[in-house]
mmCIF file with all atom_site columns, C-alpha atoms in Angstrom:
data_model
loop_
_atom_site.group_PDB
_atom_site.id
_atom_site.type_symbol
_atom_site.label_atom_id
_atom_site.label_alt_id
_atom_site.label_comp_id
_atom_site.label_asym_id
_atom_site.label_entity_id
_atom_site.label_seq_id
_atom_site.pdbx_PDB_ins_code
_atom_site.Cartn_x
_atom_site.Cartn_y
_atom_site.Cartn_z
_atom_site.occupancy
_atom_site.B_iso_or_equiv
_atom_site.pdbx_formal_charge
_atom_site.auth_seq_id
_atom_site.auth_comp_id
_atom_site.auth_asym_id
_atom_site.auth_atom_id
_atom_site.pdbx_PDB_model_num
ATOM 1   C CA . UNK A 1 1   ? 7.343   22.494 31.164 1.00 67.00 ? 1   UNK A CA 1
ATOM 2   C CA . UNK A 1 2   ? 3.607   20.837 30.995 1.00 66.00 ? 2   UNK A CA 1
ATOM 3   C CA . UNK A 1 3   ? 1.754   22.266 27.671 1.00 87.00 ? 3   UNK A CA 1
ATOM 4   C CA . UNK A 1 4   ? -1.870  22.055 26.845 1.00 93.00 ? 4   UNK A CA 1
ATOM 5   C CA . UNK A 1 5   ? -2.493  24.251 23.891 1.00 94.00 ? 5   UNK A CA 1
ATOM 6   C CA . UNK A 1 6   ? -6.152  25.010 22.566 1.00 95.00 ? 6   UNK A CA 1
ATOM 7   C CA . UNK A 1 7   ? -7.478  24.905 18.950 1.00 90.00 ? 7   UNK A CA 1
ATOM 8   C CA . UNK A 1 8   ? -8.041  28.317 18.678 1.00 91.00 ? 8   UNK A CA 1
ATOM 9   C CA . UNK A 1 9   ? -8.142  31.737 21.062 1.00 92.00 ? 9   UNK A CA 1
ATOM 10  C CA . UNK A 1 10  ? -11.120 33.189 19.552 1.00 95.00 ? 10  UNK A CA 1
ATOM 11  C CA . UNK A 1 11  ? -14.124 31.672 17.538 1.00 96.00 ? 11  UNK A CA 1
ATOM 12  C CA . UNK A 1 12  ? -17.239 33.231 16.440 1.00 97.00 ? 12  UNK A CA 1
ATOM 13  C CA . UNK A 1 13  ? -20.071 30.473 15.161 1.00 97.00 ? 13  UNK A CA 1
ATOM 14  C CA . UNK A 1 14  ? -23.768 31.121 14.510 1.00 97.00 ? 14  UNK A CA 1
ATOM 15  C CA . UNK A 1 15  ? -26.500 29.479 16.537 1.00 98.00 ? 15  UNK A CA 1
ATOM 16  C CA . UNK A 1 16  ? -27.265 25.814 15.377 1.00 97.00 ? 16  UNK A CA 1
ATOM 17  C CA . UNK A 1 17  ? -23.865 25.087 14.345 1.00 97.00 ? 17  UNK A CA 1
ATOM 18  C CA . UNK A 1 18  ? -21.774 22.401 15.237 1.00 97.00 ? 18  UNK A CA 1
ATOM 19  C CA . UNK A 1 19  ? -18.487 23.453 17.417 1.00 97.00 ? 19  UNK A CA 1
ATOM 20  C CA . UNK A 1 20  ? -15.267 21.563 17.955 1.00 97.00 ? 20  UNK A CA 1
ATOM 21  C CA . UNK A 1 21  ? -13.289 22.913 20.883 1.00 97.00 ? 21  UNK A CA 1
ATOM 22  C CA . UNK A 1 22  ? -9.795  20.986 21.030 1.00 97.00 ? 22  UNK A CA 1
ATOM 23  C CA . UNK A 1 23  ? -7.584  20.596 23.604 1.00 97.00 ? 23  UNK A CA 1
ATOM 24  C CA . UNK A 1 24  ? -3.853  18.712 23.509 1.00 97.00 ? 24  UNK A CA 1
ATOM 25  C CA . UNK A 1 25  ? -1.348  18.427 26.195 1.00 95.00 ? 25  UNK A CA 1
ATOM 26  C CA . UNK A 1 26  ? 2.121   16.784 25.979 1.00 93.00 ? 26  UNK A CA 1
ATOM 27  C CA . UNK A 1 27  ? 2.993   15.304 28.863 1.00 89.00 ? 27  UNK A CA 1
ATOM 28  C CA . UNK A 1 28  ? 1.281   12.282 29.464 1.00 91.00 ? 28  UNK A CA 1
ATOM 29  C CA . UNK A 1 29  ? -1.279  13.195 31.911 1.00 91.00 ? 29  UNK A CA 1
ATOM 30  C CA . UNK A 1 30  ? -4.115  10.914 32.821 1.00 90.00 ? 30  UNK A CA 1
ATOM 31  C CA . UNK A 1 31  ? -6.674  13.507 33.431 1.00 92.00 ? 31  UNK A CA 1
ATOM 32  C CA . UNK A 1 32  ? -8.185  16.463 31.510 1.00 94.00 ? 32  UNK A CA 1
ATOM 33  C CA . UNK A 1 33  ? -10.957 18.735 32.062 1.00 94.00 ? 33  UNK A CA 1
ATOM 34  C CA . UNK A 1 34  ? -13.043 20.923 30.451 1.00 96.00 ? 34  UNK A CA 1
ATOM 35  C CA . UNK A 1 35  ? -14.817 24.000 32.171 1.00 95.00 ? 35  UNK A CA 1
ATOM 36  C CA . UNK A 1 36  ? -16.090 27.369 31.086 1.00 95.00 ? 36  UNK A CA 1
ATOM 37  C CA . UNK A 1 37  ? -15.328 30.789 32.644 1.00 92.00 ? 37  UNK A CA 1
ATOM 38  C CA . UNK A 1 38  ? -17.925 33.427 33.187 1.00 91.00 ? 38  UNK A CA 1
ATOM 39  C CA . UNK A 1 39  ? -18.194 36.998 34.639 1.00 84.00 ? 39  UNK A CA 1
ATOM 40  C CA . UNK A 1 40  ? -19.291 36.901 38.135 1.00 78.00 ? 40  UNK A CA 1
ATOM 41  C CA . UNK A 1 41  ? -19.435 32.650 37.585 1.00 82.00 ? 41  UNK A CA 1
ATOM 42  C CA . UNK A 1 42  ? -15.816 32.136 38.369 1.00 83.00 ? 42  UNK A CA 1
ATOM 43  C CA . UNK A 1 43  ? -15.043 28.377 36.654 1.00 89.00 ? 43  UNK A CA 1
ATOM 44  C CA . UNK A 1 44  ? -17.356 25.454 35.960 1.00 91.00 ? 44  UNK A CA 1
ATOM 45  C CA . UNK A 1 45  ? -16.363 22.361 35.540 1.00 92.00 ? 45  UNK A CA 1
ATOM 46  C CA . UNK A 1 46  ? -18.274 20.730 32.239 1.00 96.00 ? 46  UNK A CA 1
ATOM 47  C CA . UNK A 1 47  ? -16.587 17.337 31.447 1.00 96.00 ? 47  UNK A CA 1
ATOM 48  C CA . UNK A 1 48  ? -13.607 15.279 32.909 1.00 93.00 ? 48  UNK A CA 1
ATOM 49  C CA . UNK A 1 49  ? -11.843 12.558 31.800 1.00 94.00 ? 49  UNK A CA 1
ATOM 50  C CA . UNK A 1 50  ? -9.505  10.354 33.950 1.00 91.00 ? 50  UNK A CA 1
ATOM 51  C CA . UNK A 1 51  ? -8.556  8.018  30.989 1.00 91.00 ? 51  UNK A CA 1
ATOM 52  C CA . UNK A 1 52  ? -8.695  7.199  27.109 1.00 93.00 ? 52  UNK A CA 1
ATOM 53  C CA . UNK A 1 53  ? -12.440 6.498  26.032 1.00 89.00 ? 53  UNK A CA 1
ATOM 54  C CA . UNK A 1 54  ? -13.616 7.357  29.961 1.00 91.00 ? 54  UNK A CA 1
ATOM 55  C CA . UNK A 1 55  ? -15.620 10.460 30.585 1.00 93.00 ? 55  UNK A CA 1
ATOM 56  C CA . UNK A 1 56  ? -17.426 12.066 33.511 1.00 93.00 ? 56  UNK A CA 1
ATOM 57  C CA . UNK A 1 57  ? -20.045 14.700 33.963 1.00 94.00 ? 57  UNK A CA 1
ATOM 58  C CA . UNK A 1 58  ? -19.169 18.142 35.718 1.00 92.00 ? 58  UNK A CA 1
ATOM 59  C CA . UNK A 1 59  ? -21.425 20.618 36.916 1.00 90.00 ? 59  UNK A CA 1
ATOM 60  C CA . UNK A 1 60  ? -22.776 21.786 33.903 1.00 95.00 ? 60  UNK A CA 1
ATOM 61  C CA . UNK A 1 61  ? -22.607 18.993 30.882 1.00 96.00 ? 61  UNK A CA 1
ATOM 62  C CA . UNK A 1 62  ? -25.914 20.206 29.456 1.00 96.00 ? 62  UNK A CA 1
ATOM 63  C CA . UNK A 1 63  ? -25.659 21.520 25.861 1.00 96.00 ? 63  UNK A CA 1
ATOM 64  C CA . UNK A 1 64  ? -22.380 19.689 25.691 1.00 98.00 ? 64  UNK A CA 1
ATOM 65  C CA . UNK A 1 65  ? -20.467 15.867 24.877 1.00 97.00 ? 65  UNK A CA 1
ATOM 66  C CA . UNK A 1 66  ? -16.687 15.225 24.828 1.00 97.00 ? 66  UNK A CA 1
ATOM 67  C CA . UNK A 1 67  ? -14.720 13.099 23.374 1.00 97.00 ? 67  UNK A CA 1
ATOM 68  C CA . UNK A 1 68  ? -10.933 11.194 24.253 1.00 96.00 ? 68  UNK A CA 1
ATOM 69  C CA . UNK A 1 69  ? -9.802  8.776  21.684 1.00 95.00 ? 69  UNK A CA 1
ATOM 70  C CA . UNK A 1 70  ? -6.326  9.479  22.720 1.00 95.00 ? 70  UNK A CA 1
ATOM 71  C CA . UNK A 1 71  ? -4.687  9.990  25.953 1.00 95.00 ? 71  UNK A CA 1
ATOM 72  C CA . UNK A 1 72  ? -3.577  13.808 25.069 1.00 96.00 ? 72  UNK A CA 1
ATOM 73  C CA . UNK A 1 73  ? -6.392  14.733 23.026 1.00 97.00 ? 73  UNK A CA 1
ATOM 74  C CA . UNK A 1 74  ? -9.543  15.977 24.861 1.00 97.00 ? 74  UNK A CA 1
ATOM 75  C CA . UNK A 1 75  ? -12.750 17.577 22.902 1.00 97.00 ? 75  UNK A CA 1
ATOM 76  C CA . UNK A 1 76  ? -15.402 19.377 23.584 1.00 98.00 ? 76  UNK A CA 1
ATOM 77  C CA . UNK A 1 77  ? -18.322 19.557 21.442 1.00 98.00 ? 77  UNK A CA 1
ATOM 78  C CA . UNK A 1 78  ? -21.147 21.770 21.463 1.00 97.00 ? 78  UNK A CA 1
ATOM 79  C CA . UNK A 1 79  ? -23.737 20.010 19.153 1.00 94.00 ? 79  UNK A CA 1
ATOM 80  C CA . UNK A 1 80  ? -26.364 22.716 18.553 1.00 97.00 ? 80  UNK A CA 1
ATOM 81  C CA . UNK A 1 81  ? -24.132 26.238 19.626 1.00 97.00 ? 81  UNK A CA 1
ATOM 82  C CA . UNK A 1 82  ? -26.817 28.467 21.443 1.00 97.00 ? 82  UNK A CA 1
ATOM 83  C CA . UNK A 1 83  ? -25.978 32.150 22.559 1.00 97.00 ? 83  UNK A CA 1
ATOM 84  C CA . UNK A 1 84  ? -26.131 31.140 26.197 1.00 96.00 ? 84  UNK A CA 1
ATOM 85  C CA . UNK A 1 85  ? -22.632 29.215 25.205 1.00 98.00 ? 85  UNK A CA 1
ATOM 86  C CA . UNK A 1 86  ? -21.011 32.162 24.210 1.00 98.00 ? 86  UNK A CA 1
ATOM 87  C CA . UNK A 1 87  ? -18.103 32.083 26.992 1.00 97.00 ? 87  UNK A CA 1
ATOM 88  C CA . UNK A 1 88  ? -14.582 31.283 28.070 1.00 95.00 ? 88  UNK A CA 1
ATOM 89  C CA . UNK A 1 89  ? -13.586 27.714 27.684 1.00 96.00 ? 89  UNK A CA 1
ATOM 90  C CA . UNK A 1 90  ? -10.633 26.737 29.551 1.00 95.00 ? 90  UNK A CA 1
ATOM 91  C CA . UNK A 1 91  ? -9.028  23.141 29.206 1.00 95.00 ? 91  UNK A CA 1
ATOM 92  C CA . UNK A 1 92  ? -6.761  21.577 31.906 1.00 93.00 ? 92  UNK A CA 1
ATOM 93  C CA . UNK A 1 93  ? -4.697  18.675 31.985 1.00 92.00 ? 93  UNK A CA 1
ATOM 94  C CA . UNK A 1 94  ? -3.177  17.196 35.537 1.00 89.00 ? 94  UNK A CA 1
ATOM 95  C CA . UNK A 1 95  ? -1.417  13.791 36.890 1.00 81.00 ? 95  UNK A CA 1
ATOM 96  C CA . UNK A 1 96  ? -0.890  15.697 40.424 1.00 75.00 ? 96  UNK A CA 1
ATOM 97  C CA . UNK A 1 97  ? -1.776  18.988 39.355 1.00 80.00 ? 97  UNK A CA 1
ATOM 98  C CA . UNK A 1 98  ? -3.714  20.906 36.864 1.00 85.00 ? 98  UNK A CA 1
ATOM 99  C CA . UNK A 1 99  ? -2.395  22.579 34.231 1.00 89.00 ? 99  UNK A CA 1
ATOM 100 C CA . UNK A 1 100 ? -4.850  24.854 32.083 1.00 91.00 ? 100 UNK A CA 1
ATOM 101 C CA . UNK A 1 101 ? -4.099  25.886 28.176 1.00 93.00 ? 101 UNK A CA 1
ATOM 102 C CA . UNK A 1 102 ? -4.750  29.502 27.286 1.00 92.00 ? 102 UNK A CA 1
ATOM 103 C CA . UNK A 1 103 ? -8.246  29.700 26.610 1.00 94.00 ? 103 UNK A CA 1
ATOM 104 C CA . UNK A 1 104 ? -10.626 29.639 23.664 1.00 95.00 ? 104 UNK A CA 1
ATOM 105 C CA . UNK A 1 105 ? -13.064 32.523 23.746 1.00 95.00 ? 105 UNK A CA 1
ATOM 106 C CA . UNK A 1 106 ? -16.359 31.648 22.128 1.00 97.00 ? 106 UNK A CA 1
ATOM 107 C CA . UNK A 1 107 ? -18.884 33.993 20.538 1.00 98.00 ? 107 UNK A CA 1
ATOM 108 C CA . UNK A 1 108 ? -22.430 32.778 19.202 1.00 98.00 ? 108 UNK A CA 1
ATOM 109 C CA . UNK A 1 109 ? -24.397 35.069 17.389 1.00 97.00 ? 109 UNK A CA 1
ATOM 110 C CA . UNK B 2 1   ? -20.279 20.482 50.102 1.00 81.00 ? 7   UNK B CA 1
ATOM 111 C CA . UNK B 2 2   ? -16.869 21.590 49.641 1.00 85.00 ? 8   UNK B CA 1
ATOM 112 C CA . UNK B 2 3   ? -16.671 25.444 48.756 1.00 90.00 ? 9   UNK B CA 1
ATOM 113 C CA . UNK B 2 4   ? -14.384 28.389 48.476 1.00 93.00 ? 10  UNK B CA 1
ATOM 114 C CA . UNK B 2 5   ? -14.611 31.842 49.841 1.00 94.00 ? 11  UNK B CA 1
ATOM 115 C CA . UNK B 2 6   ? -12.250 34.834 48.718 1.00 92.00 ? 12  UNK B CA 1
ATOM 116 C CA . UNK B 2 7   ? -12.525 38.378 49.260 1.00 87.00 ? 13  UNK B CA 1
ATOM 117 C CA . UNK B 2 8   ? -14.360 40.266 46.588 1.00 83.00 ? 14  UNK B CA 1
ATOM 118 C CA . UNK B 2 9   ? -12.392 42.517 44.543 1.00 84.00 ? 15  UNK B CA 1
ATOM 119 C CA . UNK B 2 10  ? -11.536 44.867 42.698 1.00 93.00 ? 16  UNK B CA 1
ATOM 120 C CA . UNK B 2 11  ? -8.429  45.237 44.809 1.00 95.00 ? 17  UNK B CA 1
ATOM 121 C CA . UNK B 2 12  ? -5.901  48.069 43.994 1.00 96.00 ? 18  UNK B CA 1
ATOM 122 C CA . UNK B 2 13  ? -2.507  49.048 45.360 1.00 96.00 ? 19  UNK B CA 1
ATOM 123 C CA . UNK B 2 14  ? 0.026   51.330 44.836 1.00 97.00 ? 20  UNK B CA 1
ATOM 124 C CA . UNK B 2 15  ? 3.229   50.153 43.604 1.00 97.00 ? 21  UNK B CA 1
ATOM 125 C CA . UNK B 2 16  ? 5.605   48.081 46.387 1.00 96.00 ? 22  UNK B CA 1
ATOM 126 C CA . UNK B 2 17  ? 2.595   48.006 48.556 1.00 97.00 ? 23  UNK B CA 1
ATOM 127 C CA . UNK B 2 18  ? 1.679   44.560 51.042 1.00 97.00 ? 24  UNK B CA 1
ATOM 128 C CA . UNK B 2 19  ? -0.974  42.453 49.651 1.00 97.00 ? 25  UNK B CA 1
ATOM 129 C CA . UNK B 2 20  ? -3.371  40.377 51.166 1.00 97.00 ? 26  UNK B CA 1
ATOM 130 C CA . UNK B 2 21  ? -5.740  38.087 49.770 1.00 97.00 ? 27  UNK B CA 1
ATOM 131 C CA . UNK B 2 22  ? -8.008  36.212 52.064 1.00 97.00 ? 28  UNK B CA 1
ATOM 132 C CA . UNK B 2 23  ? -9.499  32.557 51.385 1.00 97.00 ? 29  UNK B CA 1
ATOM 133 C CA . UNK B 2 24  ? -11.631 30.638 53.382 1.00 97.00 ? 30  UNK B CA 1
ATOM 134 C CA . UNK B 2 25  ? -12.355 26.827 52.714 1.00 96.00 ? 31  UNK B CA 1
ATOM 135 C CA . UNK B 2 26  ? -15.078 24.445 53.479 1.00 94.00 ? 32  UNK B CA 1
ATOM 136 C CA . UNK B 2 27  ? -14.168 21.249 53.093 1.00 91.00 ? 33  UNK B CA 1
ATOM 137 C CA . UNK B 2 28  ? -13.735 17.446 54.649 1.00 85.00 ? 34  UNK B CA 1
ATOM 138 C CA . UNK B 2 29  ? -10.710 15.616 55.210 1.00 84.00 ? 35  UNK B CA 1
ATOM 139 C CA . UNK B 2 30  ? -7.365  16.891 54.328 1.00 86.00 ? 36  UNK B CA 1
ATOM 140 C CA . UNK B 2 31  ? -7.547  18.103 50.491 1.00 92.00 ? 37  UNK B CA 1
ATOM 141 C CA . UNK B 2 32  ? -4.502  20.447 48.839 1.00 93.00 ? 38  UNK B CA 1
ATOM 142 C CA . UNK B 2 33  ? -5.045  24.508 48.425 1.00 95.00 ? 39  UNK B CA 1
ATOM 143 C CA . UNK B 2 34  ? -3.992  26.565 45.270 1.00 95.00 ? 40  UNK B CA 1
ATOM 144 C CA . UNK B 2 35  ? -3.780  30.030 44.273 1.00 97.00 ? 41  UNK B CA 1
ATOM 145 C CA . UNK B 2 36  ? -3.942  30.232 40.476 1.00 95.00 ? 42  UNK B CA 1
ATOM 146 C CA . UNK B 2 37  ? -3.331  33.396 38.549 1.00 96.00 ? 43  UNK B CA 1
ATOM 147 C CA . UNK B 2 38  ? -5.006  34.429 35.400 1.00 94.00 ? 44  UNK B CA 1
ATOM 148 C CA . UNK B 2 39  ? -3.032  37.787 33.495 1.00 93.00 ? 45  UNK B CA 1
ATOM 149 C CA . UNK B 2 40  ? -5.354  39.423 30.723 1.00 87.00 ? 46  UNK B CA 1
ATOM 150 C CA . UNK B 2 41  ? -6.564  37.214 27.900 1.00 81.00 ? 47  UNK B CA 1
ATOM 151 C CA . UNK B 2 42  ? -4.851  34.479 29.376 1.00 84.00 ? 48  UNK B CA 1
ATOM 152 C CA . UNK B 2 43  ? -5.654  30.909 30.951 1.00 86.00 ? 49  UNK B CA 1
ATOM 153 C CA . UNK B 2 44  ? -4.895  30.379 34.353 1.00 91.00 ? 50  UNK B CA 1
ATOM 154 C CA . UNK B 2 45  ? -1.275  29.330 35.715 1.00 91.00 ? 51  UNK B CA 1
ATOM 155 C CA . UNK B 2 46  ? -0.377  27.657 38.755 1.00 92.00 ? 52  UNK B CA 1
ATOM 156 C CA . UNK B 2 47  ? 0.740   30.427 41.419 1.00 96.00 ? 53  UNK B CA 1
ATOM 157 C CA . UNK B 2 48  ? 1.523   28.587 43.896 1.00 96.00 ? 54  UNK B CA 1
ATOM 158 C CA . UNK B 2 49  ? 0.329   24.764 46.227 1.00 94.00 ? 55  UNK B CA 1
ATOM 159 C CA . UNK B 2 50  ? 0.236   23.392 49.606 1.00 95.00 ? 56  UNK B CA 1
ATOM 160 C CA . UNK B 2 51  ? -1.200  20.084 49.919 1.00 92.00 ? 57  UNK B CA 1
ATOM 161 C CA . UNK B 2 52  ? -1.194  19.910 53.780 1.00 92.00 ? 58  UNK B CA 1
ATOM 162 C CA . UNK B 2 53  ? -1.902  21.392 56.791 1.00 93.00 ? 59  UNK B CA 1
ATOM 163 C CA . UNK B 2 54  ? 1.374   23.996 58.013 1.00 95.00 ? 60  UNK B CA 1
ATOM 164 C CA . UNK B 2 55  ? 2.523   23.311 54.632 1.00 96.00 ? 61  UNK B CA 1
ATOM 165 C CA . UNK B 2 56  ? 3.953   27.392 52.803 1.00 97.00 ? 62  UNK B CA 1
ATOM 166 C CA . UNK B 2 57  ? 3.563   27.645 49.541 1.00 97.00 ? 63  UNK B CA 1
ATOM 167 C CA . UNK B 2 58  ? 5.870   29.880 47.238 1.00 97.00 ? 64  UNK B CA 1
ATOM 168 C CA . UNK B 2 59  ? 6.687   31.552 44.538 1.00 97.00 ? 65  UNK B CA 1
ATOM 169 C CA . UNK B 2 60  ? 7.329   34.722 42.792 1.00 95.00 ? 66  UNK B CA 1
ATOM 170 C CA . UNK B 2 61  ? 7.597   36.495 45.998 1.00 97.00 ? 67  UNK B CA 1
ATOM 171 C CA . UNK B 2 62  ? 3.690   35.271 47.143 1.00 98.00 ? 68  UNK B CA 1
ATOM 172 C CA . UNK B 2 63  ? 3.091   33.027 50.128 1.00 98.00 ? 69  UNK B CA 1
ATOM 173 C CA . UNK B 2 64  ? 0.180   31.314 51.520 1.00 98.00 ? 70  UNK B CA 1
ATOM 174 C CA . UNK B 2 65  ? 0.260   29.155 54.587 1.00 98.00 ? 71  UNK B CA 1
ATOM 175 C CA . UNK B 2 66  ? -2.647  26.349 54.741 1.00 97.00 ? 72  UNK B CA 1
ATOM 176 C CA . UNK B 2 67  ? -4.607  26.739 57.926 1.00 96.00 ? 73  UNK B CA 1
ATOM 177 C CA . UNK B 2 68  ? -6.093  23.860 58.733 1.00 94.00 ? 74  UNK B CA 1
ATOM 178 C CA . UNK B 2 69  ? -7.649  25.390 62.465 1.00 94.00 ? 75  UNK B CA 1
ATOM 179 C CA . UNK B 2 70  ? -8.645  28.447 60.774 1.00 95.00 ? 76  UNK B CA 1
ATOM 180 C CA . UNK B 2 71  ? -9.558  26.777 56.971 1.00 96.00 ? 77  UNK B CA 1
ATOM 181 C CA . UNK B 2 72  ? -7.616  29.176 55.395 1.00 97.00 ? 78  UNK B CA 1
ATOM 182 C CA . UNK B 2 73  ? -5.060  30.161 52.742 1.00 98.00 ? 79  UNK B CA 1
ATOM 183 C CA . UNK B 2 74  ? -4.610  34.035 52.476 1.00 98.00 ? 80  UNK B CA 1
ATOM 184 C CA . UNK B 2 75  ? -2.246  35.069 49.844 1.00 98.00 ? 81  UNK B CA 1
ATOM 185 C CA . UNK B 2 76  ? -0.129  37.357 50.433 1.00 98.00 ? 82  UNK B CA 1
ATOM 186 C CA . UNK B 2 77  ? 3.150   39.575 49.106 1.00 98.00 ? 83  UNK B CA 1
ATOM 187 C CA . UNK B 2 78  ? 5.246   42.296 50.734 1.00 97.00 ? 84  UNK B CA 1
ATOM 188 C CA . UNK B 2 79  ? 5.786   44.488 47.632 1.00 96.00 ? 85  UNK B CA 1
ATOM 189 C CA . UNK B 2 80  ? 3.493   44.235 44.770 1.00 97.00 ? 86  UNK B CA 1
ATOM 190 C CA . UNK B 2 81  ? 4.751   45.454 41.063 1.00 97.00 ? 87  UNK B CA 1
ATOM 191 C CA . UNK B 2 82  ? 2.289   46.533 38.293 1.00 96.00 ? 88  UNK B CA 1
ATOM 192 C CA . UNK B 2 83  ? 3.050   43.303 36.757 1.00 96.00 ? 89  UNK B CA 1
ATOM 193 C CA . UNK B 2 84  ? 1.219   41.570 39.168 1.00 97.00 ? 90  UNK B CA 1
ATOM 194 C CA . UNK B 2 85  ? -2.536  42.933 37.888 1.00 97.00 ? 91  UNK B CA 1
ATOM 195 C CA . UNK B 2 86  ? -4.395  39.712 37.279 1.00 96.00 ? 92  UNK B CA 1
ATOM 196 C CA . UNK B 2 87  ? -7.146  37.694 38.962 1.00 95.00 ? 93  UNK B CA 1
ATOM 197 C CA . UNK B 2 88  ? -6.214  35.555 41.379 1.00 96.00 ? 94  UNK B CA 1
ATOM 198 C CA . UNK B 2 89  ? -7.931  32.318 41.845 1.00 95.00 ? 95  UNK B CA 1
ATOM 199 C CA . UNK B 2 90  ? -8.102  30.176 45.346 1.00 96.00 ? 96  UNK B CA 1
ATOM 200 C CA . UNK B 2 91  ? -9.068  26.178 44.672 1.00 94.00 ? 97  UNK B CA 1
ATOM 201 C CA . UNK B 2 92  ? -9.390  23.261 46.395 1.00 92.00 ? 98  UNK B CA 1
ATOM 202 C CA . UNK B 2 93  ? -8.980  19.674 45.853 1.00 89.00 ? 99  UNK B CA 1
ATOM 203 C CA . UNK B 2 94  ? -8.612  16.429 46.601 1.00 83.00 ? 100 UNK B CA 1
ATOM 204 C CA . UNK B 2 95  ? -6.554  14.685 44.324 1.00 72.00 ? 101 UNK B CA 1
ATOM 205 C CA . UNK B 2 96  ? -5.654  14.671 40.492 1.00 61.00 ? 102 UNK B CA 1
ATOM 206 C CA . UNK B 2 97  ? -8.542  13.341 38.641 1.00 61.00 ? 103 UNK B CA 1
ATOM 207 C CA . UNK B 2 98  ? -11.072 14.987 41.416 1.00 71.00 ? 104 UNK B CA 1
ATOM 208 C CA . UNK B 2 99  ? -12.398 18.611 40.093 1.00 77.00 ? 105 UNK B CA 1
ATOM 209 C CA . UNK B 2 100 ? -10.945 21.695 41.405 1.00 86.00 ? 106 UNK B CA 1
ATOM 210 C CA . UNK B 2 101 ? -13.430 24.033 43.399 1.00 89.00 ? 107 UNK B CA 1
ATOM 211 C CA . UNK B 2 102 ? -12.297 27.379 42.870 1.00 91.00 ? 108 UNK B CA 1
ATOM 212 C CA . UNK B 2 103 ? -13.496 30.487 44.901 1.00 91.00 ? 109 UNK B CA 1
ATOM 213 C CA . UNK B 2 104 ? -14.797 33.047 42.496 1.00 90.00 ? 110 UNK B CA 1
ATOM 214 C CA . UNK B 2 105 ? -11.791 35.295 41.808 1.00 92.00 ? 111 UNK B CA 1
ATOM 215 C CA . UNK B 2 106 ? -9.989  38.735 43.035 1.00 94.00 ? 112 UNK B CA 1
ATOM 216 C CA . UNK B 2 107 ? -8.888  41.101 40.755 1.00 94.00 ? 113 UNK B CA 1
ATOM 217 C CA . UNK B 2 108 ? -5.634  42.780 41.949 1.00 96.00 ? 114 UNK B CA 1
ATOM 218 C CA . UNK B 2 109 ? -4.552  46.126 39.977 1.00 96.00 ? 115 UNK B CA 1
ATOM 219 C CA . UNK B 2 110 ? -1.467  48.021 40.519 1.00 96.00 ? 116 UNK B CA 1
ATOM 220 C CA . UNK B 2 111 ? -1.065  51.073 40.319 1.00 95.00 ? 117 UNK B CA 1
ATOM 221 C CA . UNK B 2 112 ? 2.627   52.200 39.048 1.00 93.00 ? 118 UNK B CA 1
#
């Protein structure tokens, strides 16, 4: 079975800080996304990357960077955490289909 | 652009009741349908695919039939169990590394 687990299932981090959001998966996959999950938003897509060092802007990149130094490690980095970031972040991985992790649930304050 | 369009829940059934889940698709060209489901506090899991047109996907007892004449992809189930509550997610896309577009979700709760 594909896995992509996620750093953490809950964070809490005050406004200004620095956030690391990490995603693995284990199986090889070229691609791996990043998107954030809100009420009444459904998913957006924030980053993608389709190979080591290669990254692409989603629908929503502002506020955020990535980062892929290794084929199944995907960040997400938040380099000033504002309240209007306080969300859902889902990562996915996929070579024909996606696979998501479990979620990270993000709270700034 | 490319969108999806699902029925607005909340959604709730009694216990072995049929379910129905419609999804509507705008989209060019040929791209593959999926129903993801998310249970609570969870990410989402892959339900179930169909990557052309005619093409059933299954599993777990759900169906959904891609319909290319009608842009469709209803999900449905003849007997639901309380164990199916979650929010179900319709998506589109057009390969691998392309972005899913997913419709905006349906909660489904079942009542035992």
């Amino acid at each position: 079975d594909v896995k992509v687990t996620q750093s953490s299932r809950y964070l809490v981090k005050r406004t200004g800080e620095k956030v690391f959001l990490e995603c693995v998966q284990d199986m090889d996959h070229e691609n791996m996304f990043w998107y954030r999950q809100d009420p009444g938003l459904g998913l957006r897509l924030i980053y993608f990357s389709y190979d080591v060092k290669m990254k692409e802007k989603g629908d929503i990149p502002e506020g955020y960077s990535v980062s892929r130094e290794k084929k199944e490690r995907f960040s997400l980095i938040l380099e000033s955490a504002s309240t209007n970031q306080t969300s859902m972040y889902l990562c996915a991985s996929s070579q024909e289909t996606q696979y998501f992790g479990p979620g990270t649930r993000l709270l700034v304050l | 652009g490319n969108s999806v369009t699902q029925m607005e829940g909340p959604v709730t059934l009694s216990e072995e009741a049929f379910l129905t889940i419609n999804c509507t698709y705008t989209a060019t060209g040929y791209p593959s349908l999926f129903w993801y489901v998310q249970y609570p506090g969870e990410g989402l899991q892959l339900l179930l695919k169909a990557t052309k047109a005619d093409d059933k996907g299954s599993n777990k007892g759900f169906e959904a039939t891609y319909r290319k004449e009608t842009t469709s992809f209803h999900l449905e189930k003849g007997s639901v169990q309380v164990s199916d509550s979650a929010v179900y997610f319709c998506a589109l896309a057009y390969s691998s590394a392309s972005k899913i577009i997913f419709g905006s979700g349906t909660r489904l709760s079942i009542r035992p």
